XYZ file of C-alpha atoms in Angstrom:
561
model
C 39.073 -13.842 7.726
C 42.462 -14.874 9.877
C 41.318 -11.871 11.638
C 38.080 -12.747 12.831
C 38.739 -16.344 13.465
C 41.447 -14.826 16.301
C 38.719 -12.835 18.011
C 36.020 -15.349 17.012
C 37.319 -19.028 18.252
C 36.932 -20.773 21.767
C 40.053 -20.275 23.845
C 40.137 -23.316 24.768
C 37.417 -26.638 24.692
C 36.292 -26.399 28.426
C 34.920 -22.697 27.139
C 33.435 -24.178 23.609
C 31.243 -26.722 26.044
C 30.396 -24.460 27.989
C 28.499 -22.278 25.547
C 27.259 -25.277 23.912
C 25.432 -26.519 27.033
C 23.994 -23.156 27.806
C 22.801 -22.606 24.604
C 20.732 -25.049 24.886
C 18.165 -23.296 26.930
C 18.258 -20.308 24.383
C 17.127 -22.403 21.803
C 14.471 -23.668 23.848
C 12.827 -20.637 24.987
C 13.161 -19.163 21.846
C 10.483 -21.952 20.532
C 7.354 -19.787 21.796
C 9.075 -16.325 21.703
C 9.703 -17.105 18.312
C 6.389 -18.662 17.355
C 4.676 -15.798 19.553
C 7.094 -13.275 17.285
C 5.172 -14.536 14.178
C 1.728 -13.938 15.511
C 2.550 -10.275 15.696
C 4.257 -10.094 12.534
C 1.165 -11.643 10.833
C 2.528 -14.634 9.402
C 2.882 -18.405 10.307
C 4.416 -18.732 13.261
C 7.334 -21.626 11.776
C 8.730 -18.161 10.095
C 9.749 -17.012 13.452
C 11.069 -20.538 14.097
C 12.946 -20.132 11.385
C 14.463 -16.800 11.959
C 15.583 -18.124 15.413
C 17.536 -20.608 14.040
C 19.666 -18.602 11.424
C 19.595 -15.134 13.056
C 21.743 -16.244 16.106
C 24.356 -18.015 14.356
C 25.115 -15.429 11.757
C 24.646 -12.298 14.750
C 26.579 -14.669 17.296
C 29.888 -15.320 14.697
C 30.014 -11.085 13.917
C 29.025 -9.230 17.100
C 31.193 -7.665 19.261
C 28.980 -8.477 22.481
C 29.726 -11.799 22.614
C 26.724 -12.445 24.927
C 24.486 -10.808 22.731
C 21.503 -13.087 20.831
C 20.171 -11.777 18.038
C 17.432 -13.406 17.501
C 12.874 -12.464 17.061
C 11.689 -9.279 19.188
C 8.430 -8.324 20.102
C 9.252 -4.701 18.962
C 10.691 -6.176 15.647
C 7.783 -7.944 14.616
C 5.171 -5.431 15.873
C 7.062 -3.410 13.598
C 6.525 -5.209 10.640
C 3.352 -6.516 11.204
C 1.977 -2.898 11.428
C 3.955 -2.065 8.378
C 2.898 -4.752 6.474
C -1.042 -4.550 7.820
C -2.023 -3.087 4.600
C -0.733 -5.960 1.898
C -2.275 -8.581 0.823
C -2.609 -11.395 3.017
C -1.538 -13.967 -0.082
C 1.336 -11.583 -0.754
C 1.837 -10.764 2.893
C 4.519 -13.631 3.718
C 6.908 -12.517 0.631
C 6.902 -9.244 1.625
C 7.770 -9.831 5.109
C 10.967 -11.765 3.589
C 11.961 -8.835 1.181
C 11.092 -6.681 4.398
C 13.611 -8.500 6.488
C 16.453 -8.848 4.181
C 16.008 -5.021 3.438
C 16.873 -3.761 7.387
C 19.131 -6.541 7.144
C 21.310 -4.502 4.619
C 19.918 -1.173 6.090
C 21.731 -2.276 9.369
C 25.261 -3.497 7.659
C 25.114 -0.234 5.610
C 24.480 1.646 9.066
C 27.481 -0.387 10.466
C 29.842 0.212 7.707
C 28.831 4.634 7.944
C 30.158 3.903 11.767
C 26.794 5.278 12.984
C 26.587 3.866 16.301
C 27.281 6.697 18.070
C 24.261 8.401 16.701
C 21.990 6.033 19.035
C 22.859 8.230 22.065
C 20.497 11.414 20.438
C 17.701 8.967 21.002
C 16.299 10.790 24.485
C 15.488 8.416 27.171
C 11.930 9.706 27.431
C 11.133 9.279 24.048
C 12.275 5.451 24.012
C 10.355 4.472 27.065
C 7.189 6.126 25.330
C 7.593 4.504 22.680
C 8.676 0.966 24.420
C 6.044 1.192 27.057
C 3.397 2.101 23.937
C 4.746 -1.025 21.924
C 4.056 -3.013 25.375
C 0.598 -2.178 25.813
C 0.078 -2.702 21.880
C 1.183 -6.687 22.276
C -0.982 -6.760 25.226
C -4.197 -5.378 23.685
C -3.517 -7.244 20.025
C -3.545 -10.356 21.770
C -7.355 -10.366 23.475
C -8.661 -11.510 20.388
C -6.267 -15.332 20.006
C -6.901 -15.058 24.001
C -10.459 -14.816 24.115
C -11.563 -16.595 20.746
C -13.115 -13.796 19.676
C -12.904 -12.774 16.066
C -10.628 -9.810 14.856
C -12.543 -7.002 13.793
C -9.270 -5.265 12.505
C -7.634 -1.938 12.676
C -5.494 -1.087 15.651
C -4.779 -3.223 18.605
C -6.959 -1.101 20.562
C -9.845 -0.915 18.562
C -9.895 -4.720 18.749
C -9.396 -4.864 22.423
C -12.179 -2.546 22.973
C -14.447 -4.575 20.759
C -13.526 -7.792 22.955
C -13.754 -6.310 25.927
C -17.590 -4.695 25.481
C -18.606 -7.907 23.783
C -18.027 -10.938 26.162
C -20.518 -13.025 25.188
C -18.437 -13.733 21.871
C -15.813 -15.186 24.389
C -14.853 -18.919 23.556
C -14.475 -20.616 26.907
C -12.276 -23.680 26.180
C -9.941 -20.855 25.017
C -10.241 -18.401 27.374
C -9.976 -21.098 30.189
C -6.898 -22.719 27.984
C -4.907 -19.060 27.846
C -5.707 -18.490 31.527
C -4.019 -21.639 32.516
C -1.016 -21.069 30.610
C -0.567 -17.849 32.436
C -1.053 -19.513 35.473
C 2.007 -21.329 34.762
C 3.661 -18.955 33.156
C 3.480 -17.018 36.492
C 3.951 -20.263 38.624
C 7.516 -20.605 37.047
C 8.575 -17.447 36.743
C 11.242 -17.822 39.275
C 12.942 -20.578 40.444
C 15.550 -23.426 38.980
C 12.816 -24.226 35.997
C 12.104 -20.469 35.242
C 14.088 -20.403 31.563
C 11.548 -22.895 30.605
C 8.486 -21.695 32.135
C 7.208 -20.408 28.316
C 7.865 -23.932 26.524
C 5.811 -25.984 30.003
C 3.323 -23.440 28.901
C 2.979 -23.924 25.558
C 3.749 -27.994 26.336
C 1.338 -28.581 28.981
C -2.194 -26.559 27.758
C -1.602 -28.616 24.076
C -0.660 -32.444 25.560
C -4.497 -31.647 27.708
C -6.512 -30.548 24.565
C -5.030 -33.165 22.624
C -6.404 -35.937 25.483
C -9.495 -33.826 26.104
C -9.809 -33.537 22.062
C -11.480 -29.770 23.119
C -13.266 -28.450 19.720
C -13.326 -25.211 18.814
C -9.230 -24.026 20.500
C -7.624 -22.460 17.198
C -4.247 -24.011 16.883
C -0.780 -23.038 14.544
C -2.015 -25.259 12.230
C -5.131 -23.571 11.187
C -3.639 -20.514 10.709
C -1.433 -21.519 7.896
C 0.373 -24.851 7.191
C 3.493 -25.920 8.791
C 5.962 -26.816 6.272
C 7.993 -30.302 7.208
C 11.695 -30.198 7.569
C 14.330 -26.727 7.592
C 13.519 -23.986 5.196
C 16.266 -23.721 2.311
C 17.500 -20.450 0.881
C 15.171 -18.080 -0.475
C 15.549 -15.305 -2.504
C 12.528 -12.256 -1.807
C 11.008 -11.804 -4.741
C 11.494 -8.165 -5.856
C 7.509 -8.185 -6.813
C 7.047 -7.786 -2.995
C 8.715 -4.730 -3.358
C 6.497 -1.378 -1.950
C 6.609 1.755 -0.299
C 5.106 -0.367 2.691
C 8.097 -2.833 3.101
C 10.628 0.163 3.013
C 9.027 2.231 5.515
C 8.771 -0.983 7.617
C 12.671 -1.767 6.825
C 13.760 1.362 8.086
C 11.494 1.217 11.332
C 12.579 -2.126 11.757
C 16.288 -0.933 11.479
C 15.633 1.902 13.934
C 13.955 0.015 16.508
C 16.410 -2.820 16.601
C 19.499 -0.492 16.259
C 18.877 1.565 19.273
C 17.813 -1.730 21.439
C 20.775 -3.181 20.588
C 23.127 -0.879 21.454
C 20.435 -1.435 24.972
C 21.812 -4.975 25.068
C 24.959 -4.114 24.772
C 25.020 -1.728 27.455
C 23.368 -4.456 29.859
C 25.880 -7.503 28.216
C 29.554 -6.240 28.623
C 31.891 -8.926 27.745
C 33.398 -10.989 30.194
C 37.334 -9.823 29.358
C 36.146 -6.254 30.065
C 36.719 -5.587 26.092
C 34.335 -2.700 25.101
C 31.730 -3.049 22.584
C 31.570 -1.256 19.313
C 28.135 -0.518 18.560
C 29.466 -0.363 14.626
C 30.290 -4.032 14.525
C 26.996 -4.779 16.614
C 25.125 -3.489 14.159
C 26.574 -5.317 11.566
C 25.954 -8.397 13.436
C 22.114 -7.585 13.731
C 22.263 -6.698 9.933
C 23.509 -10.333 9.248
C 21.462 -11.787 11.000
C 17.962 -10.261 9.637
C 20.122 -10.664 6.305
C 19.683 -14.636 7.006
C 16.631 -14.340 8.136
C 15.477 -12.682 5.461
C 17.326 -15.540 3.003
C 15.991 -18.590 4.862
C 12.134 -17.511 4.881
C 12.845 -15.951 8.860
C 11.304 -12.627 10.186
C 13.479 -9.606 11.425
C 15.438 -9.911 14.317
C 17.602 -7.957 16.346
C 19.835 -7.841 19.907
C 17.121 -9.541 22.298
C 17.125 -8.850 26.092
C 15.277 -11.505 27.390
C 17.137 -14.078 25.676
C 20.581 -12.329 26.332
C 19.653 -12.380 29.801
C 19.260 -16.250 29.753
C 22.181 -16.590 27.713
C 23.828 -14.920 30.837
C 21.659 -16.920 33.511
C 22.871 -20.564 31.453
C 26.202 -19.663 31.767
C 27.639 -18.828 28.363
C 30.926 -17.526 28.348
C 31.308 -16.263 24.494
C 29.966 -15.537 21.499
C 29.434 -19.797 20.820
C 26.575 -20.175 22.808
C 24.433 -17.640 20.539
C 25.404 -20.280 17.638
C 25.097 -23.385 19.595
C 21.407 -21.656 19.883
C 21.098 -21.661 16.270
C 22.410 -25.335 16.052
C 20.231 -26.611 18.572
C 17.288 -24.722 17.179
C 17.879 -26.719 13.867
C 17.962 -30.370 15.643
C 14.656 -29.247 18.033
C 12.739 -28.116 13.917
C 14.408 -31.305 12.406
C 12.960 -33.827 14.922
C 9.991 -31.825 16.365
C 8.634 -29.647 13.833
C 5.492 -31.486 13.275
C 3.972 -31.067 16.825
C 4.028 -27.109 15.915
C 0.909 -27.353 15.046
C -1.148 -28.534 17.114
C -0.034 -25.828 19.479
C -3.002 -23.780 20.372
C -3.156 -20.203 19.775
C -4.456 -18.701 22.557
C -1.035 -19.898 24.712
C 0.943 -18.100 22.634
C -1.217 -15.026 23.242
C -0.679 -15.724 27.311
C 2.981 -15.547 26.548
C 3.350 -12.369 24.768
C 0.283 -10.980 27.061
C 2.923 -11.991 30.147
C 5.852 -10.622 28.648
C 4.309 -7.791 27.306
C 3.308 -6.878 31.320
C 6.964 -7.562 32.256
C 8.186 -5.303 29.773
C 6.340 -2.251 31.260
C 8.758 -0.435 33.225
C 6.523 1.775 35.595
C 9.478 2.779 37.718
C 11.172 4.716 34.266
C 7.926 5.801 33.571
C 7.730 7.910 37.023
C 11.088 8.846 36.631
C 10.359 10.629 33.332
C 7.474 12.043 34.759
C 9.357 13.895 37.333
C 11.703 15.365 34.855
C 9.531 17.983 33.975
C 6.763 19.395 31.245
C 9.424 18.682 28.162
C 9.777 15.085 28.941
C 6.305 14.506 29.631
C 5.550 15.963 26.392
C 7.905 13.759 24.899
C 6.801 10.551 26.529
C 2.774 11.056 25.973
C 3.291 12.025 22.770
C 5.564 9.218 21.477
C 3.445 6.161 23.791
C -0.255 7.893 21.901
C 1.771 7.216 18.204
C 2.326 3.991 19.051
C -0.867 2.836 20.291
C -2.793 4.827 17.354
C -0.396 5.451 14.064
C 1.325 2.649 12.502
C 4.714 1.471 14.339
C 6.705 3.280 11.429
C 5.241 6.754 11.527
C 5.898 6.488 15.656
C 9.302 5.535 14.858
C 9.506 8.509 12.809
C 7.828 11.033 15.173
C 10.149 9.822 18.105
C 12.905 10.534 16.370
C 11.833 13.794 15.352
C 10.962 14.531 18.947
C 14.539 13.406 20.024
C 16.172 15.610 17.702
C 13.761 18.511 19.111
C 14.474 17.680 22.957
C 18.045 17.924 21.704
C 17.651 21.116 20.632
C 15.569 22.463 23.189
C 18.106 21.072 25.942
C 20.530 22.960 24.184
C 19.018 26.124 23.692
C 17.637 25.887 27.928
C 21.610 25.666 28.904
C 22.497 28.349 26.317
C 23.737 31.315 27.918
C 25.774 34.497 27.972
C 28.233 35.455 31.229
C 30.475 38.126 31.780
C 34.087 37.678 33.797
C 34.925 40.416 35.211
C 39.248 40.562 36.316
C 39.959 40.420 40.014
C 43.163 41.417 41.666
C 44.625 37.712 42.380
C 44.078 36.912 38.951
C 41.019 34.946 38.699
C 37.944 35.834 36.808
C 34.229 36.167 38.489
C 30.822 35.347 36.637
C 28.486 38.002 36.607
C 25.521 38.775 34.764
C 25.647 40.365 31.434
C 24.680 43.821 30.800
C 22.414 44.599 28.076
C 23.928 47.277 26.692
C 27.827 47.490 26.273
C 29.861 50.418 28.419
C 31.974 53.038 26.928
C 35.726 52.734 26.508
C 35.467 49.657 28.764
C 36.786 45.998 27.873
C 33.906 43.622 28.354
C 34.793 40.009 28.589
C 31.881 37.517 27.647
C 31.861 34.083 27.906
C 29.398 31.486 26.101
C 27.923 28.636 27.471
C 26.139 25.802 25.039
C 26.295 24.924 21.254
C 27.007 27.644 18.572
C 24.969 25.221 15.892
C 22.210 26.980 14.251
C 19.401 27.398 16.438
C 22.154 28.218 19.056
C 23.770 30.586 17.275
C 20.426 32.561 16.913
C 19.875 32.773 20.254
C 23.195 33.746 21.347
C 23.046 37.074 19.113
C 20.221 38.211 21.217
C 21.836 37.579 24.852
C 25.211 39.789 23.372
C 24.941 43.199 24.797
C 23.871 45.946 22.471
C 26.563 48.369 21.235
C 24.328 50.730 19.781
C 24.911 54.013 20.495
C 28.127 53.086 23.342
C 31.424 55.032 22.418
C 33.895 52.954 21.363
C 33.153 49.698 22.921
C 35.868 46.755 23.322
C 34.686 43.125 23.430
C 36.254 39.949 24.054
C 34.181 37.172 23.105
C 35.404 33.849 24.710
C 35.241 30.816 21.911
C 37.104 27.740 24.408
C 35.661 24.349 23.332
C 34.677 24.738 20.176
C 35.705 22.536 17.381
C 33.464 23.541 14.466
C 31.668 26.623 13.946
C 28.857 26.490 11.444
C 27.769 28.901 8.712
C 24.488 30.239 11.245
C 27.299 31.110 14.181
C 29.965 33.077 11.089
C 26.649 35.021 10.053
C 26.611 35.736 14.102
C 29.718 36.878 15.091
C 30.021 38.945 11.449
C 27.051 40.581 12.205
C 28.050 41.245 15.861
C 31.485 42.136 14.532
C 29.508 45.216 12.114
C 27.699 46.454 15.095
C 30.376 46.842 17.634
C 32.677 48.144 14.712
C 30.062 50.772 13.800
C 30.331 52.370 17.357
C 33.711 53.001 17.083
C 34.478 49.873 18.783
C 36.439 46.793 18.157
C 35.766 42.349 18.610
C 38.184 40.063 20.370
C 37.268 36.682 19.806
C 39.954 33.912 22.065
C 40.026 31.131 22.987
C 39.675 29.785 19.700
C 40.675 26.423 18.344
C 42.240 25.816 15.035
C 39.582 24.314 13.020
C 37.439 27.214 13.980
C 39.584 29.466 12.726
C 40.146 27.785 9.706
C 36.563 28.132 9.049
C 36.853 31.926 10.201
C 39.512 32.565 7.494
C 38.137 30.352 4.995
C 33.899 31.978 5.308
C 35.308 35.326 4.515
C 32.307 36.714 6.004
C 33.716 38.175 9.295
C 37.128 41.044 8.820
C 40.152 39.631 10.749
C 41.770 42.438 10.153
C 40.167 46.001 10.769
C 37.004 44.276 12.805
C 38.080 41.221 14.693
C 41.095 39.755 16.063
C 41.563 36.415 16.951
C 43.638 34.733 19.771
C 44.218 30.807 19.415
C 43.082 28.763 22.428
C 46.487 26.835 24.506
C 47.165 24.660 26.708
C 46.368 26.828 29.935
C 42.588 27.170 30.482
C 41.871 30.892 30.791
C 45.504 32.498 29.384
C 44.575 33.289 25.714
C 41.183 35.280 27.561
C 43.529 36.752 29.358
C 45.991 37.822 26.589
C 42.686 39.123 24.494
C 41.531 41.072 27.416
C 45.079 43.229 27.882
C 45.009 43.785 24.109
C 41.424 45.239 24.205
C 42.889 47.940 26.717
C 45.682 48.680 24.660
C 43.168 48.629 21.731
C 41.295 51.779 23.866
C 44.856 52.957 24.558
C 45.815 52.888 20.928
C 42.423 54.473 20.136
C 41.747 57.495 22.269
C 38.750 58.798 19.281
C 37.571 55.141 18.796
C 37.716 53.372 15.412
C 34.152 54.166 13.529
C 34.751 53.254 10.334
């Protein structure tokens, strides 16, 4: 505890009112973002009030990225509102809780198995498929609060479709109300009143139906009732329990996870201090853990209200809990007026943002990389818009892992260095078969892990039938060698021992051969020898390649065994 209150507390007063002041604009634009949060999680929109109140006090006091809010995400809650699509309305509420507190601890526990660095396998083209589908999916599930025209159900573009081929089902006071607050929404968007551009259009479009006393508008409140006052702790009942809210935990968890360490990346902290991703997560795990507690939906590391937190002028990790604080006194005094807010401008702010969040300029970019990223980036934005947000989660992380491999195995190759006279070494290509009584040096370029090590044993030359062959097989970089590459080079080992020949493997570092002597698969002493890797690039190579020729010296018949 002493040792979080020295990296946690103000330096000095002029620096705790300066986060207190800026997080004062936070709070405010996190009124509709976290009311519009709730309309695509399914529930009552005062959940994602709450949830912005909690969520950035309890992320703000852990996180290493001071800057960072943690706070409701489109992503998030499109996340669980898909996973939780199939439960019972009555029951649906509870479930989001359990749903909540359960990435909550999914996040700590990820933060505690120091996992952060696994959020770099995620491949770029994968994330903006799947960020550019959950875009459009915001957009198109919010025609229906936009237009006034019932939900049919199913997926967001099933209902879109049905709006758009059946306009005369449109309600014109709403239609005409969401259109306005777009129109100020894009009026505002830039300039000294931009930060509250979303609460002047949630503000304004409600203050004129009130006077004009428009019938027909849906509002908040008939969607579900507003409680009064703050929400007090709340324990998820386990009933809500189902194979539903766990898949939706986990896809919450992944989604918020990999943003975050986003934020991160795009929020460095003022003293230059690096971020650790581990403790980051942590902090989003605490905060969906409060959420969860105090009746909140998930949350995570938001980049639009980082950003403001920036653009306000926050200094440290205060002015993410001065959010909180001033989240509570904005519920406490002003918690009523919720619901008279109509629906439809809360559609016209996630239909906005959702617009700003597509990223057409990444979108080329990944285009242009070529057939596997296309692949990757179709694929994972056509799961999102038709499969439910947890099964996309799931297949873009399966296609990561695959575009991992695949990179791999594409810069996976086989060279041989051939001596020169000063010394040096040059690349040429490898010959398929080995010579006779010659040493041949190979070299390997990519990863030796399983799939690797397969295709590595079919790029090595073939001995068969080649008298006496000496190889040197060049190892330099490796720190682990799995069971797939010992099977490999045993194998390899056989073959070039059967023609009378003999392996050199260099270059090697010490764990490796550790796991050499400790497999007991390949010979180390009438098969291979080894040569440990040094200091000097290039000199135990060098060493292996004068003890093949005395090898052939040594062994004028060859060593068939």
């Amino acid at each position: 505890m002493r040792r979080w209150w020295a990296s946690a507390r103000p330096t000095d007063r002029a620096e705790l009112q300066t986060d207190v002041v800026a997080g004062l604009p936070v709070a405010i634009g996190g009124v509709p973002d976290g009311m519009a949060a709730s309309v695509l999680a399914g529930v009552n929109p005062v959940h994602g009030l709450y949830a912005s109140l909690v969520a950035p006090i309890a992320g703000g006091l852990t996180s290493s990225t001071r800057l960072m809010v943690v706070t409701t995400t489109s992503a998030a809650a499109l996340a669980a509102g898909s996973a939780l699509a199939p439960v019972d309305p009555a029951e649906r509420t509870e479930a989001l809780f359990l749903l909540t507190a359960l990435a909550g601890g999914i996040m700590v526990a990820a933060g505690l198995l120091k996992l952060g660095r696994y959020t770099r396998f995620v491949s770029h083209s994968v994330m903006t498929g799947f960020l550019t589908g959950v875009a459009v999916n915001i957009l198109l599930s919010q025609l229906n609060y936009f237009t006034g025209v019932p939900s049919q159900g199913g997926p967001a573009i099933r209902r879109a479709l049905h709006v758009i081929t059946h306009p005369g089902l449109f309600d014109w006071p709403t239609l005409i109300t969401g259109l306005c607050a777009i129109a100020i929404l894009l009026a505002l968007r830039r300039g000294p009143v931009a930060s509250y551009a979303s609460m002047v259009a949630l503000a304004v479009p409600t203050i004129a139906l009130q006077l004009l006393g428009t019938a027909g508008v849906v509002r908040v409140g008939d969607v579900g009732e507003i409680p009064a006052g703050l929400p007090l702790p709340h324990i998820p009942p386990l009933s809500a329990f189902s194979l539903n809210v766990v898949a939706g935990a986990f896809a919450v968890a992944a989604i918020v996870l990999v943003q975050g360490a986003g934020v991160s990346e795009s929020a460095p902290n003022p003293d230059g201090t690096p971020a650790d991703p581990n403790r980051d997560f942590i902090a989003q795990g605490a905060g969906n853990l409060a959420a969860g507690f105090y009746r909140g939906q998930p949350t995570g590391g938001s980049v639009g209200q980082t950003a403001l937190n920036r653009s306000a002028g926050a200094v440290g990790r205060w002015a993410a809990v001065a959010a909180g604080v001033w989240m509570l006194v904005i519920l406490a005094l002003f918690s009523s007026l919720v619901k008279v807010v109509p629906m439809t401008t809360l559609a016209a702010v996630l239909i906005v943002a959702a617009y700003g969040a597509l990223r057409w300029g990444r979108v080329v970019t990944v285009w242009q990389a070529g057939p596997s990223s296309q692949i990757a980036l179709v694929a994972t934005f056509v799961a999102t818009l038709l499969l439910p947000i947890a099964a996309a989660v799931g297949i873009g992380v399966v296609l990561s892992l695959l575009l991992q491999l695949n990179t791999e195995l594409m810069d996976l190759k086989v060279v041989r260095l051939v001596p020169l006279e000063d010394g040096h070494f040059e690349e040429v290509k490898v010959p398929q078969r080995l010579e006779g009584r010659r040493v041949v040096l190979l070299d390997v370029y990519g990863s030796l892990l399983y799939a690797g090590s397969r295709t590595i044993e079919q790029h090595l030359p073939d001995p068969t039938g080649v008298d006496s062959p000496a190889v040197v097989l060049r190892l330099r970089g490796r720190s682990t060698a799995g069971s797939t590459a010992m099977v490999v080079i045993a194998g390899y080992a056989d073959r070039v021992a059967a023609a009378g020949g003999h392996l050199f493997l260099s270059g090697v570092s010490g764990p490796v051969l550790e796991t050499l002597e400790r497999s007991g698969r390949i010979d180390l002493k009438e098969k291979v020898t080894v040569f440990e890797a040094d200091a000097i690039v290039g000199h135990s190579s060098e060493v292996a390649y004068r003890a093949a020729e005395t090898w052939l010296e040594d062994h004028p018949t060859g060593g068939r065994t």
